[in-house]
Amino acid sequence: MVYRKIIVLKGLKLKNVALIKIIEINFEKGLNVFTGESGSGKSLILDSLNSLFGGTNIPINHLIRPDKSECLIEATFNHSKKISDWLSLQGYIITSKDIVITRKTYRSKEKIFSIFKVNQFKVNKKLIQLLGVKLIDFAG
């Protein structure tokens, strides 16, 4: 019998994303379910996770809360040797117990731009997109 360690999303933090001021979600072992009224932000949470990995469900000009100049999307995953090995091949050595993916988006008068990080390493959007395919599977 072969056992594979499953990569688990442990937490998600959103700050100044669209209509959300701040929310921190800690996922428990097993199935986690979001419920709520229409317009309460369930889809926004999933769209934010997609945006973290370079997706475009939320247009970048709508990503930041209207009265703010920056926003944060941050997801924490359990440490996985498979992902660590892949990141090592890309030139990033992960030694911590968790893998933290961060997208900070800034708005100035001239432009809107994002900075992506894997733990303390600044990475480009292409690497984030490739990593997202390995960490997240959206189905609907």
Short mmCIF file of C-alpha atoms in Angstrom, two decimals:
data_model
loop_
_atom_site.label_atom_id
_atom_site.label_comp_id
_atom_site.label_asym_id
_atom_site.label_seq_id
_atom_site.Cartn_x
_atom_site.Cartn_y
_atom_site.Cartn_z
CA MET A 1 0.00 0.00 0.00
CA VAL A 2 1.29 3.46 -0.90
CA TYR A 3 0.34 6.43 1.26
CA ARG A 4 0.70 9.94 -0.06
CA LYS A 5 0.71 13.00 2.13
CA ILE A 6 -2.06 15.34 1.08
CA ILE A 7 -1.28 19.04 0.84
CA VAL A 8 -3.66 20.89 3.13
CA LEU A 9 -4.78 24.51 3.14
CA LYS A 10 -4.46 25.44 6.83
CA GLY A 11 -5.42 29.10 6.79
CA LEU A 12 -6.49 32.04 4.66
CA LYS A 13 -6.18 35.72 5.52
CA LEU A 14 -7.79 38.54 3.52
CA LYS A 15 -7.27 42.20 4.34
CA ASN A 16 -8.89 45.08 2.41
CA VAL A 17 -9.97 42.76 -0.42
CA ALA A 18 -12.99 44.16 -2.30
CA LEU A 19 -15.74 44.42 0.36
CA ILE A 20 -13.81 42.54 3.08
CA LYS A 21 -12.01 44.60 5.75
CA ILE A 22 -10.26 41.65 7.34
CA ILE A 23 -11.01 37.96 7.73
CA GLU A 24 -8.89 35.07 8.92
CA ILE A 25 -10.07 31.52 8.31
CA ASN A 26 -8.45 28.53 9.99
CA PHE A 27 -9.39 25.33 8.25
CA GLU A 28 -10.01 22.24 10.36
CA LYS A 29 -9.21 18.64 9.49
CA GLY A 30 -11.86 17.14 7.20
CA LEU A 31 -14.51 18.91 5.18
CA ASN A 32 -14.96 22.67 5.61
CA VAL A 33 -18.15 24.29 4.33
CA PHE A 34 -19.06 27.94 3.72
CA THR A 35 -22.70 28.91 4.09
CA GLY A 36 -24.40 32.28 4.14
CA GLU A 37 -26.86 34.67 2.56
CA SER A 38 -26.46 35.84 -1.02
CA GLY A 39 -23.90 38.62 -1.15
CA SER A 40 -22.23 37.62 2.13
CA GLY A 41 -18.83 36.98 0.50
CA LYS A 42 -18.62 33.20 0.00
CA SER A 43 -17.61 33.52 -3.65
CA LEU A 44 -15.28 36.41 -2.83
CA ILE A 45 -13.29 34.11 -0.53
CA LEU A 46 -12.82 31.57 -3.34
CA ASP A 47 -12.14 34.28 -5.93
CA SER A 48 -9.48 35.72 -3.60
CA LEU A 49 -7.80 32.34 -3.35
CA ASN A 50 -7.84 32.12 -7.15
CA SER A 51 -6.38 35.67 -7.36
CA LEU A 52 -3.61 34.68 -4.96
CA PHE A 53 -2.35 32.27 -7.61
CA GLY A 54 -2.55 34.80 -10.45
CA GLY A 55 -6.15 34.14 -11.46
CA THR A 56 -8.35 36.91 -12.81
CA ASN A 57 -11.78 36.26 -11.26
CA ILE A 58 -11.50 39.63 -9.51
CA PRO A 59 -10.31 42.40 -11.87
CA ILE A 60 -7.18 43.95 -10.35
CA ASN A 61 -8.82 47.39 -10.19
CA HIS A 62 -11.56 45.86 -7.96
CA LEU A 63 -9.22 43.75 -5.81
CA ILE A 64 -8.41 46.55 -3.35
CA ARG A 65 -11.13 47.86 -1.04
CA PRO A 66 -12.28 51.24 -2.47
CA ASP A 67 -11.10 53.37 0.48
CA LYS A 68 -7.67 51.66 0.79
CA SER A 69 -4.41 51.74 -1.15
CA GLU A 70 -3.35 48.12 -0.60
CA CYS A 71 -4.72 44.67 0.11
CA LEU A 72 -3.37 41.32 1.26
CA ILE A 73 -4.25 37.75 0.38
CA GLU A 74 -2.31 35.11 2.29
CA ALA A 75 -2.71 31.33 2.38
CA THR A 76 -0.87 28.89 4.62
CA PHE A 77 -0.34 25.29 3.54
CA ASN A 78 1.17 22.38 5.42
CA HIS A 79 4.75 21.62 4.49
CA SER A 80 5.02 19.09 1.71
CA LYS A 81 8.29 17.47 0.59
CA LYS A 82 6.96 17.29 -2.97
CA ILE A 83 6.29 21.05 -3.08
CA SER A 84 9.54 21.86 -1.26
CA ASP A 85 11.50 19.76 -3.75
CA TRP A 86 9.77 21.51 -6.65
CA LEU A 87 10.50 24.94 -5.13
CA SER A 88 14.14 23.91 -4.60
CA LEU A 89 14.40 23.14 -8.32
CA GLN A 90 13.16 26.70 -8.94
CA GLY A 91 15.87 28.08 -6.60
CA TYR A 92 13.83 28.57 -3.41
CA ILE A 93 14.74 26.55 -0.31
CA ILE A 94 11.86 26.22 2.17
CA THR A 95 12.92 25.21 5.67
CA SER A 96 9.89 26.25 7.73
CA LYS A 97 7.08 23.90 8.75
CA ASP A 98 4.51 25.75 6.60
CA ILE A 99 4.43 27.20 3.11
CA VAL A 100 2.94 30.70 3.12
CA ILE A 101 1.83 32.22 -0.19
CA THR A 102 1.26 35.99 -0.16
CA ARG A 103 -0.07 38.50 -2.65
CA LYS A 104 0.08 42.18 -1.70
CA THR A 105 -1.56 44.50 -4.19
CA TYR A 106 -0.94 48.25 -4.15
CA ARG A 107 -2.80 51.15 -5.76
CA SER A 108 -1.15 54.47 -6.52
CA LYS A 109 -2.31 57.32 -8.74
CA GLU A 110 -0.24 55.93 -11.60
CA LYS A 111 -0.80 52.18 -11.42
CA ILE A 112 -1.91 49.06 -9.57
CA PHE A 113 0.65 46.31 -9.01
CA SER A 114 1.11 43.13 -6.98
CA ILE A 115 4.02 41.53 -5.17
CA PHE A 116 3.94 37.75 -4.75
CA LYS A 117 5.90 35.86 -2.11
CA VAL A 118 6.48 32.26 -1.11
CA ASN A 119 7.51 32.43 2.54
CA GLN A 120 10.13 35.19 2.56
CA PHE A 121 11.01 34.89 -1.14
CA LYS A 122 9.70 37.40 -3.67
CA VAL A 123 8.59 35.43 -6.75
CA ASN A 124 7.12 36.25 -10.15
CA LYS A 125 3.53 35.69 -11.20
CA LYS A 126 4.44 32.79 -13.51
CA LEU A 127 5.96 30.79 -10.64
CA ILE A 128 2.88 31.51 -8.50
CA GLN A 129 0.62 30.26 -11.28
CA LEU A 130 2.64 27.04 -11.64
CA LEU A 131 2.64 26.56 -7.87
CA GLY A 132 -1.11 27.15 -7.72
CA VAL A 133 -1.73 24.22 -10.06
CA LYS A 134 0.18 22.00 -7.63
CA LEU A 135 -1.60 23.29 -4.49
CA ILE A 136 -5.21 24.10 -5.43
CA ASP A 137 -7.83 22.38 -7.53
CA PHE A 138 -10.97 24.42 -8.13
CA ALA A 139 -14.13 22.54 -9.06
CA GLY A 140 -17.63 23.84 -9.35
#
